[in-house]
Amino acid sequence: MVLGLNGELKRKVLVKKIKKITNLTLAGRNPFKNHGIVNPPIYRTSTVLFENTKELGEAIKNRFNRTYYGRYGTPTTFALEEGIAQIENGYKTIATSSGMSSISISLLSFLSKNDHCLISDCTYYPTKKFASKILSKFGVYVDFYDPKNLDSIKKKINKKTKLIFMESPASLTFEIEDISEIIKIAKKRKIITMIDNSWATPLYFSPIKKGIDISILAATKYISGHADTMLGLITTKNEKLFLKIKDTAVSLGDCPGPQECYLGLRGLRTLSARLENHRSSALKLARLLENNDKVLKVLHPALPKNENYDLYCKFFSGSTGLFSFILKETSKIKIYKMVDKLKIFKLGFSWGGYESLILPVFPKSERKIAKWNEKGVLLRIHVGLEDVDDLINDLFNAFKL
Ligand SMILES: *Cc1c(COP(=O)(O)O)cnc(C)c1O
């Protein structure tokens, strides 16, 4: 392979010694096997040719680990997968066409008829909907747990429980799960653990080092970082998990385009600089909101007053740009009028790009177990890379804070 370096002992020794931030700039590329060019090329293909029938035979046997056919990935896909696997401390990564396809492919890889799975009730709603509407159609028992109540997880586990799916923090209300305790519960019973790690990214939390089996990233968000790419990444702890998920992805026909993989890999190069900026601006804004009389509550786990703060400190080495807050004002009409006055913060789904976003959200209707009882409109914001003083002025003017 043109780009692959994983097999080289020298490289492995180097990777162990260097820090993660440096590795973000090195992982998944090898300029001197590529005409000295800094970034890997975008390989486009459907067909891969074999020199003779012997090589064809070998390719069939080894199809999940080499160029084989376009749907199985190109060297551009492999460069991204190799880079992410190193940052995530995983065995191997599988790139998919979106964050949501990474989630559905991972769940489908392990769940069969009559299996029971547990999903945090605070998880990204499309994940919950996929489980309750589609997995259940195929005879999987889908159950939701309250991430703040370990006893409720223990009580729900039965002999058929195959998988626990976490999201920490939850991306609307920012509950942090006691991941180590959940892993302990799962390991005793040989239950597979998965986590949606899109908020923290592997830079601020390493799920696999903590003992989680599968770490999922909506690379659409911080990894690509420019609101111009749909991409998902699944990193596995070992070969067995990798082969199972790769087989499912290929069978379902999911494959990200090489252009998307290139953009994901390019995003990785600047992830540490971008995240540091998102982190500090978001914290500055969150602290100001927390000390303002017109604000009822700020849901940011890195604020010491937040109920998730201790768990945040236990697991995360940094926070990012996404958090929520609730105003004391409860009139939806009045709040919507204020939102419409914003000039820099724009209304829109998603997050993780360079630009600031705001979204009124209503967790109450999405929750079955972890009931949401806060009155007032929850406003979720993504703090982008603009000058933080401009962002503060924009928000404080529009909301008359
Ligand atoms: C956006 C998002 C996803 C889904 O990613 P897509 O690329 O939009 O499919 C999954 N999990 C979380 C927490 C997200 O915010």
GROMACS .gro file of C-alpha atoms and ligand atoms in nm:
model
  416
    1MET     CA    1   0.000   0.000   0.000
    2VAL     CA    2   0.121   0.348  -0.081
    3LEU     CA    3   0.032   0.513   0.248
    4GLY     CA    4   0.009   0.242   0.510
    5LEU     CA    5   0.259   0.269   0.791
    6ASN     CA    6   0.093   0.076   1.066
    7GLY     CA    7   0.301  -0.233   1.001
    8GLU     CA    8   0.633  -0.057   1.041
    9LEU     CA    9   0.798  -0.115   1.377
   10LYS     CA   10   0.990   0.213   1.365
   11ARG     CA   11   0.670   0.405   1.325
   12LYS     CA   12   0.502   0.221   1.615
   13VAL     CA   13   0.783   0.309   1.852
   14LEU     CA   14   0.763   0.673   1.742
   15VAL     CA   15   0.383   0.684   1.786
   16LYS     CA   16   0.416   0.561   2.144
   17LYS     CA   17   0.663   0.834   2.236
   18ILE     CA   18   0.499   1.139   2.081
   19LYS     CA   19   0.205   1.331   2.222
   20LYS     CA   20  -0.145   1.306   2.078
   21ILE     CA   21  -0.142   1.662   1.938
   22THR     CA   22   0.176   1.593   1.743
   23ASN     CA   23   0.030   1.266   1.623
   24LEU     CA   24  -0.271   1.456   1.484
   25THR     CA   25  -0.031   1.610   1.233
   26LEU     CA   26   0.151   1.285   1.148
   27ALA     CA   27  -0.101   1.002   1.158
   28GLY     CA   28  -0.223   0.855   0.828
   29ARG     CA   29   0.031   1.004   0.592
   30ASN     CA   30   0.371   0.918   0.449
   31PRO     CA   31   0.496   1.189   0.212
   32PHE     CA   32   0.809   1.000   0.106
   33LYS     CA   33   0.605   0.714  -0.028
   34ASN     CA   34   0.402   0.973  -0.218
   35HIS     CA   35   0.649   1.180  -0.426
   36GLY     CA   36   0.730   1.397  -0.122
   37ILE     CA   37   0.380   1.546  -0.128
   38VAL     CA   38   0.260   1.646   0.220
   39ASN     CA   39  -0.100   1.521   0.200
   40PRO     CA   40  -0.223   1.186   0.065
   41PRO     CA   41  -0.392   1.196  -0.277
   42ILE     CA   42  -0.763   1.145  -0.338
   43TYR     CA   43  -0.791   0.800  -0.495
   44ARG     CA   44  -1.113   0.747  -0.687
   45THR     CA   45  -1.211   0.399  -0.790
   46SER     CA   46  -1.470   0.130  -0.823
   47THR     CA   47  -1.257  -0.143  -0.982
   48VAL     CA   48  -0.929  -0.267  -0.839
   49LEU     CA   49  -0.719  -0.485  -1.070
   50PHE     CA   50  -0.529  -0.801  -0.973
   51GLU     CA   51  -0.218  -0.907  -1.158
   52ASN     CA   52  -0.307  -1.275  -1.175
   53THR     CA   53  -0.543  -1.535  -1.031
   54LYS     CA   54  -0.309  -1.604  -0.738
   55GLU     CA   55  -0.329  -1.239  -0.632
   56LEU     CA   56  -0.705  -1.242  -0.683
   57GLY     CA   57  -0.729  -1.541  -0.448
   58GLU     CA   58  -0.519  -1.366  -0.185
   59ALA     CA   59  -0.725  -1.049  -0.222
   60ILE     CA   60  -1.050  -1.234  -0.157
   61LYS     CA   61  -0.909  -1.380   0.165
   62ASN     CA   62  -0.769  -1.048   0.284
   63ARG     CA   63  -1.041  -0.819   0.146
   64PHE     CA   64  -1.104  -0.623   0.466
   65ASN     CA   65  -0.739  -0.519   0.496
   66ARG     CA   66  -0.640  -0.402   0.146
   67THR     CA   67  -0.762  -0.246  -0.180
   68TYR     CA   68  -1.020  -0.489  -0.318
   69TYR     CA   69  -1.320  -0.305  -0.463
   70GLY     CA   70  -1.433   0.059  -0.428
   71ARG     CA   71  -1.697  -0.015  -0.165
   72TYR     CA   72  -1.430  -0.164   0.063
   73GLY     CA   73  -1.237   0.165   0.058
   74THR     CA   74  -0.952   0.328  -0.131
   75PRO     CA   75  -0.606   0.428  -0.001
   76THR     CA   76  -0.761   0.768   0.085
   77THR     CA   77  -1.016   0.593   0.309
   78PHE     CA   78  -0.739   0.383   0.464
   79ALA     CA   79  -0.526   0.691   0.536
   80LEU     CA   80  -0.814   0.848   0.731
   81GLU     CA   81  -0.894   0.520   0.909
   82GLU     CA   82  -0.531   0.470   1.005
   83GLY     CA   83  -0.503   0.826   1.138
   84ILE     CA   84  -0.816   0.798   1.351
   85ALA     CA   85  -0.728   0.450   1.484
   86GLN     CA   86  -0.402   0.594   1.617
   87ILE     CA   87  -0.565   0.897   1.781
   88GLU     CA   88  -0.840   0.677   1.930
   89ASN     CA   89  -0.588   0.415   2.055
   90GLY     CA   90  -0.794   0.153   1.876
   91TYR     CA   91  -0.721  -0.158   1.671
   92LYS     CA   92  -0.872  -0.025   1.347
   93THR     CA   93  -1.126   0.233   1.229
   94ILE     CA   94  -1.405   0.202   0.973
   95ALA     CA   95  -1.509   0.519   0.788
   96THR     CA   96  -1.878   0.546   0.691
   97SER     CA   97  -2.091   0.793   0.498
   98SER     CA   98  -2.227   0.980   0.805
   99GLY     CA   99  -2.228   0.978   1.184
  100MET     CA  100  -2.570   0.820   1.176
  101SER     CA  101  -2.457   0.536   0.947
  102SER     CA  102  -2.167   0.469   1.186
  103ILE     CA  103  -2.423   0.430   1.465
  104SER     CA  104  -2.672   0.215   1.271
  105ILE     CA  105  -2.398  -0.009   1.125
  106SER     CA  106  -2.240  -0.062   1.468
  107LEU     CA  107  -2.574  -0.152   1.630
  108LEU     CA  108  -2.677  -0.381   1.342
  109SER     CA  109  -2.345  -0.565   1.357
  110PHE     CA  110  -2.415  -0.716   1.700
  111LEU     CA  111  -2.791  -0.728   1.755
  112SER     CA  112  -3.015  -1.014   1.641
  113LYS     CA  113  -3.372  -1.124   1.704
  114ASN     CA  114  -3.457  -1.153   2.077
  115ASP     CA  115  -3.142  -0.969   2.187
  116HIS     CA  116  -3.187  -0.689   2.438
  117CYS     CA  117  -3.000  -0.358   2.410
  118LEU     CA  118  -2.973  -0.062   2.646
  119ILE     CA  119  -2.940   0.294   2.520
  120SER     CA  120  -2.903   0.609   2.729
  121ASP     CA  121  -3.233   0.797   2.726
  122CYS     CA  122  -3.044   1.125   2.676
  123THR     CA  123  -2.879   1.006   2.352
  124TYR     CA  124  -2.901   1.191   2.018
  125TYR     CA  125  -3.262   1.146   1.912
  126PRO     CA  126  -3.202   0.988   1.567
  127THR     CA  127  -3.001   0.712   1.742
  128LYS     CA  128  -3.296   0.640   1.973
  129LYS     CA  129  -3.537   0.652   1.681
  130PHE     CA  130  -3.327   0.410   1.474
  131ALA     CA  131  -3.328   0.166   1.766
  132SER     CA  132  -3.694   0.195   1.860
  133LYS     CA  133  -3.835   0.210   1.506
  134ILE     CA  134  -3.600  -0.007   1.300
  135LEU     CA  135  -3.411  -0.247   1.529
  136SER     CA  136  -3.736  -0.335   1.705
  137LYS     CA  137  -3.891  -0.426   1.369
  138PHE     CA  138  -3.638  -0.710   1.350
  139GLY     CA  139  -3.721  -0.843   1.696
  140VAL     CA  140  -3.455  -0.662   1.902
  141TYR     CA  141  -3.575  -0.549   2.245
  142VAL     CA  142  -3.475  -0.186   2.283
  143ASP     CA  143  -3.467  -0.034   2.630
  144PHE     CA  144  -3.362   0.312   2.750
  145TYR     CA  145  -3.181   0.387   3.076
  146ASP     CA  146  -3.132   0.697   3.285
  147PRO     CA  147  -2.760   0.782   3.252
  148LYS     CA  148  -2.761   0.941   3.598
  149ASN     CA  149  -2.894   0.631   3.770
  150LEU     CA  150  -2.662   0.328   3.772
  151ASP     CA  151  -2.913   0.118   3.963
  152SER     CA  152  -3.164   0.163   3.684
  153ILE     CA  153  -2.909   0.017   3.440
  154LYS     CA  154  -2.838  -0.280   3.667
  155LYS     CA  155  -3.208  -0.350   3.710
  156LYS     CA  156  -3.271  -0.347   3.337
  157ILE     CA  157  -2.994  -0.591   3.246
  158ASN     CA  158  -3.108  -0.946   3.177
  159LYS     CA  159  -2.968  -1.265   3.022
  160LYS     CA  160  -3.045  -1.140   2.673
  161THR     CA  161  -2.867  -0.804   2.713
  162LYS     CA  162  -2.608  -0.786   2.438
  163LEU     CA  163  -2.511  -0.422   2.413
  164ILE     CA  164  -2.500  -0.090   2.601
  165PHE     CA  165  -2.487   0.233   2.398
  166MET     CA  166  -2.367   0.549   2.576
  167GLU     CA  167  -2.337   0.912   2.473
  168SER     CA  168  -2.136   1.126   2.711
  169PRO     CA  169  -2.206   1.408   2.748
  170ALA     CA  170  -2.553   1.396   2.592
  171SER     CA  171  -2.559   1.649   2.309
  172LEU     CA  172  -2.868   1.849   2.417
  173THR     CA  173  -2.858   1.841   2.797
  174PHE     CA  174  -2.496   1.740   2.868
  175GLU     CA  175  -2.539   1.462   3.126
  176ILE     CA  176  -2.211   1.277   3.181
  177GLU     CA  177  -2.223   0.903   3.242
  178ASP     CA  178  -2.012   0.714   3.491
  179ILE     CA  179  -1.843   0.527   3.211
  180SER     CA  180  -1.607   0.319   3.431
  181GLU     CA  181  -1.898   0.189   3.639
  182ILE     CA  182  -2.104   0.105   3.331
  183ILE     CA  183  -1.805  -0.080   3.180
  184LYS     CA  184  -1.765  -0.280   3.502
  185ILE     CA  185  -2.131  -0.383   3.490
  186ALA     CA  186  -2.100  -0.473   3.120
  187LYS     CA  187  -1.772  -0.667   3.145
  188LYS     CA  188  -1.906  -0.899   3.413
  189ARG     CA  189  -2.180  -1.007   3.176
  190LYS     CA  190  -1.982  -0.994   2.847
  191ILE     CA  191  -2.200  -0.710   2.718
  192ILE     CA  192  -2.057  -0.502   2.428
  193THR     CA  193  -2.012  -0.131   2.506
  194MET     CA  194  -2.033   0.153   2.253
  195ILE     CA  195  -2.006   0.527   2.293
  196ASP     CA  196  -2.087   0.828   2.078
  197ASN     CA  197  -1.773   1.037   2.140
  198SER     CA  198  -1.856   1.319   1.897
  199TRP     CA  199  -1.861   1.601   2.159
  200ALA     CA  200  -1.523   1.539   2.324
  201THR     CA  201  -1.346   1.383   2.026
  202PRO     CA  202  -1.051   1.148   2.099
  203LEU     CA  203  -0.847   1.457   2.183
  204TYR     CA  204  -1.035   1.513   2.511
  205PHE     CA  205  -1.160   1.163   2.589
  206SER     CA  206  -1.017   0.820   2.497
  207PRO     CA  207  -1.301   0.565   2.526
  208ILE     CA  208  -1.098   0.260   2.424
  209LYS     CA  209  -0.827   0.330   2.685
  210LYS     CA  210  -1.107   0.336   2.944
  211GLY     CA  211  -1.225  -0.009   2.830
  212ILE     CA  212  -1.506   0.069   2.587
  213ASP     CA  213  -1.526  -0.171   2.290
  214ILE     CA  214  -1.638   0.067   2.017
  215SER     CA  215  -1.599   0.445   1.986
  216ILE     CA  216  -1.810   0.632   1.732
  217LEU     CA  217  -1.754   0.980   1.593
  218ALA     CA  218  -1.989   1.193   1.387
  219ALA     CA  219  -1.687   1.323   1.191
  220THR     CA  220  -1.934   1.560   1.024
  221LYS     CA  221  -1.884   1.770   1.339
  222TYR     CA  222  -1.541   1.850   1.486
  223ILE     CA  223  -1.323   1.612   1.283
  224SER     CA  224  -1.409   1.771   0.948
  225GLY     CA  225  -1.482   2.100   1.124
  226HIS     CA  226  -1.600   2.319   0.836
  227ALA     CA  227  -1.972   2.234   0.794
  228ASP     CA  228  -1.902   2.093   0.448
  229THR     CA  229  -1.874   1.715   0.494
  230MET     CA  230  -2.091   1.419   0.602
  231LEU     CA  231  -1.872   1.147   0.756
  232GLY     CA  232  -1.872   0.887   1.034
  233LEU     CA  233  -1.595   0.688   1.204
  234ILE     CA  234  -1.614   0.366   1.402
  235THR     CA  235  -1.306   0.261   1.600
  236THR     CA  236  -1.283  -0.088   1.743
  237LYS     CA  237  -1.085  -0.235   2.029
  238ASN     CA  238  -0.988  -0.558   1.854
  239GLU     CA  239  -0.982  -0.749   1.526
  240LYS     CA  240  -1.295  -0.952   1.595
  241LEU     CA  241  -1.509  -0.641   1.644
  242PHE     CA  242  -1.347  -0.475   1.342
  243LEU     CA  243  -1.419  -0.765   1.105
  244LYS     CA  244  -1.780  -0.790   1.216
  245ILE     CA  245  -1.851  -0.419   1.167
  246LYS     CA  246  -1.659  -0.394   0.839
  247ASP     CA  247  -1.856  -0.689   0.701
  248THR     CA  248  -2.186  -0.518   0.797
  249ALA     CA  249  -2.081  -0.185   0.641
  250VAL     CA  250  -1.985  -0.354   0.315
  251SER     CA  251  -2.303  -0.565   0.310
  252LEU     CA  252  -2.522  -0.261   0.370
  253GLY     CA  253  -2.342  -0.088   0.084
  254ASP     CA  254  -2.219   0.203   0.289
  255CYS     CA  255  -1.899   0.372   0.170
  256PRO     CA  256  -1.786   0.731   0.214
  257GLY     CA  257  -1.647   0.901  -0.096
  258PRO     CA  258  -1.271   0.962  -0.115
  259GLN     CA  259  -1.326   1.340  -0.119
  260GLU     CA  260  -1.507   1.318   0.218
  261CYS     CA  261  -1.230   1.099   0.361
  262TYR     CA  262  -0.972   1.350   0.245
  263LEU     CA  263  -1.161   1.635   0.412
  264GLY     CA  264  -1.190   1.432   0.734
  265LEU     CA  265  -0.817   1.372   0.736
  266ARG     CA  266  -0.747   1.736   0.661
  267GLY     CA  267  -0.972   1.840   0.950
  268LEU     CA  268  -0.772   1.617   1.183
  269ARG     CA  269  -0.460   1.827   1.119
  270THR     CA  270  -0.610   2.141   1.276
  271LEU     CA  271  -0.835   1.972   1.535
  272SER     CA  272  -0.625   2.067   1.838
  273ALA     CA  273  -0.603   2.437   1.743
  274ARG     CA  274  -0.973   2.458   1.662
  275LEU     CA  275  -1.088   2.272   1.973
  276GLU     CA  276  -0.877   2.486   2.204
  277ASN     CA  277  -1.041   2.795   2.056
  278HIS     CA  278  -1.394   2.645   2.077
  279ARG     CA  279  -1.322   2.538   2.436
  280SER     CA  280  -1.200   2.871   2.570
  281SER     CA  281  -1.463   3.086   2.393
  282ALA     CA  282  -1.748   2.857   2.501
  283LEU     CA  283  -1.630   2.859   2.863
  284LYS     CA  284  -1.603   3.238   2.865
  285LEU     CA  285  -1.957   3.269   2.730
  286ALA     CA  286  -2.091   3.000   2.965
  287ARG     CA  287  -1.941   3.174   3.272
  288LEU     CA  288  -2.094   3.509   3.175
  289LEU     CA  289  -2.432   3.346   3.121
  290GLU     CA  290  -2.407   3.163   3.454
  291ASN     CA  291  -2.357   3.495   3.637
  292ASN     CA  292  -2.642   3.674   3.463
  293ASP     CA  293  -2.971   3.734   3.647
  294LYS     CA  294  -3.185   3.660   3.344
  295VAL     CA  295  -3.039   3.313   3.298
  296LEU     CA  296  -3.200   3.026   3.487
  297LYS     CA  297  -2.942   2.757   3.420
  298VAL     CA  298  -2.632   2.684   3.212
  299LEU     CA  299  -2.581   2.325   3.103
  300HIS     CA  300  -2.205   2.312   3.056
  301PRO     CA  301  -2.031   2.018   3.230
  302ALA     CA  302  -1.699   2.203   3.277
  303LEU     CA  303  -1.856   2.466   3.506
  304PRO     CA  304  -1.788   2.375   3.872
  305LYS     CA  305  -2.151   2.452   3.966
  306ASN     CA  306  -2.282   2.204   3.707
  307GLU     CA  307  -2.409   1.876   3.855
  308ASN     CA  308  -2.193   1.680   3.608
  309TYR     CA  309  -1.870   1.859   3.701
  310ASP     CA  310  -1.714   1.578   3.909
  311LEU     CA  311  -1.773   1.320   3.638
  312TYR     CA  312  -1.648   1.569   3.379
  313CYS     CA  313  -1.320   1.600   3.572
  314LYS     CA  314  -1.296   1.223   3.613
  315PHE     CA  315  -1.309   1.149   3.240
  316PHE     CA  316  -1.238   1.451   3.020
  317SER     CA  317  -0.922   1.651   2.961
  318GLY     CA  318  -1.111   1.935   2.793
  319SER     CA  319  -1.452   2.067   2.695
  320THR     CA  320  -1.564   2.186   2.351
  321GLY     CA  321  -1.791   2.449   2.197
  322LEU     CA  322  -2.136   2.296   2.244
  323PHE     CA  323  -2.355   2.366   2.549
  324SER     CA  324  -2.706   2.478   2.641
  325PHE     CA  325  -2.874   2.734   2.863
  326ILE     CA  326  -3.223   2.823   2.982
  327LEU     CA  327  -3.350   3.179   3.025
  328LYS     CA  328  -3.583   3.273   3.311
  329GLU     CA  329  -3.818   3.413   3.048
  330THR     CA  330  -4.059   3.130   2.961
  331SER     CA  331  -4.262   3.286   2.679
  332LYS     CA  332  -4.171   3.097   2.364
  333ILE     CA  333  -4.287   3.388   2.148
  334LYS     CA  334  -4.060   3.634   2.331
  335ILE     CA  335  -3.761   3.400   2.318
  336TYR     CA  336  -3.809   3.330   1.948
  337LYS     CA  337  -3.818   3.706   1.883
  338MET     CA  338  -3.484   3.740   2.063
  339VAL     CA  339  -3.334   3.449   1.868
  340ASP     CA  340  -3.439   3.615   1.543
  341LYS     CA  341  -3.244   3.928   1.646
  342LEU     CA  342  -2.911   3.742   1.654
  343LYS     CA  343  -2.670   3.849   1.382
  344ILE     CA  344  -2.367   3.620   1.420
  345PHE     CA  345  -2.526   3.311   1.576
  346LYS     CA  346  -2.724   3.139   1.300
  347LEU     CA  347  -3.018   2.901   1.332
  348GLY     CA  348  -2.937   2.553   1.210
  349PHE     CA  349  -2.881   2.187   1.293
  350SER     CA  350  -2.543   2.030   1.346
  351TRP     CA  351  -2.236   2.184   1.512
  352GLY     CA  352  -1.858   2.145   1.512
  353GLY     CA  353  -1.792   2.383   1.223
  354TYR     CA  354  -1.604   2.713   1.247
  355GLU     CA  355  -1.931   2.908   1.273
  356SER     CA  356  -2.156   2.977   1.570
  357LEU     CA  357  -2.504   2.824   1.580
  358ILE     CA  358  -2.811   2.836   1.803
  359LEU     CA  359  -3.110   2.605   1.825
  360PRO     CA  360  -3.418   2.600   2.052
  361VAL     CA  361  -3.459   2.236   2.163
  362PHE     CA  362  -3.729   2.046   2.354
  363PRO     CA  363  -3.594   1.732   2.526
  364LYS     CA  364  -3.922   1.663   2.709
  365SER     CA  365  -4.092   1.499   2.410
  366GLU     CA  366  -3.786   1.279   2.340
  367ARG     CA  367  -3.750   1.131   2.688
  368LYS     CA  368  -3.912   0.817   2.822
  369ILE     CA  369  -3.704   0.736   3.132
  370ALA     CA  370  -3.483   1.034   3.221
  371LYS     CA  371  -3.770   1.279   3.245
  372TRP     CA  372  -3.698   1.641   3.150
  373ASN     CA  373  -3.887   1.875   3.383
  374GLU     CA  374  -3.717   2.210   3.331
  375LYS     CA  375  -3.959   2.487   3.244
  376GLY     CA  376  -3.857   2.729   2.973
  377VAL     CA  377  -3.693   2.696   2.636
  378LEU     CA  378  -3.360   2.518   2.618
  379LEU     CA  379  -3.126   2.702   2.382
  380ARG     CA  380  -2.835   2.498   2.255
  381ILE     CA  381  -2.543   2.692   2.118
  382HIS     CA  382  -2.231   2.600   1.932
  383VAL     CA  383  -1.957   2.853   1.992
  384GLY     CA  384  -1.756   2.894   1.674
  385LEU     CA  385  -1.420   3.049   1.594
  386GLU     CA  386  -1.537   3.412   1.570
  387ASP     CA  387  -1.395   3.672   1.814
  388VAL     CA  388  -1.553   3.581   2.146
  389ASP     CA  389  -1.634   3.947   2.229
  390ASP     CA  390  -1.841   3.973   1.911
  391LEU     CA  391  -2.025   3.658   2.013
  392ILE     CA  392  -2.088   3.790   2.364
  393ASN     CA  393  -2.222   4.120   2.225
  394ASP     CA  394  -2.444   3.941   1.975
  395LEU     CA  395  -2.597   3.712   2.238
  396PHE     CA  396  -2.628   3.971   2.513
  397ASN     CA  397  -2.784   4.231   2.280
  398ALA     CA  398  -3.039   3.992   2.133
  399PHE     CA  399  -3.139   3.845   2.472
  400LYS     CA  400  -3.114   4.181   2.657
  401LEU     CA  401  -2.886   4.022   2.915
  402LIG     C1  402  -2.482   1.495   1.440
  402LIG     C2  403  -2.469   1.386   1.536
  402LIG     C3  404  -2.470   1.253   1.494
  402LIG     C4  405  -2.498   1.213   1.351
  402LIG     O1  406  -2.403   1.256   1.260
  402LIG     P1  407  -2.441   1.279   1.106
  402LIG     O2  408  -2.310   1.288   1.038
  402LIG     O3  409  -2.525   1.402   1.099
  402LIG     O4  410  -2.520   1.159   1.061
  402LIG     C5  411  -2.451   1.155   1.589
  402LIG     N1  412  -2.431   1.185   1.718
  402LIG     C6  413  -2.430   1.312   1.764
  402LIG     C7  414  -2.408   1.338   1.908
  402LIG     C8  415  -2.449   1.416   1.674
  402LIG     O5  416  -2.452   1.542   1.719
   0.00000   0.00000   0.00000
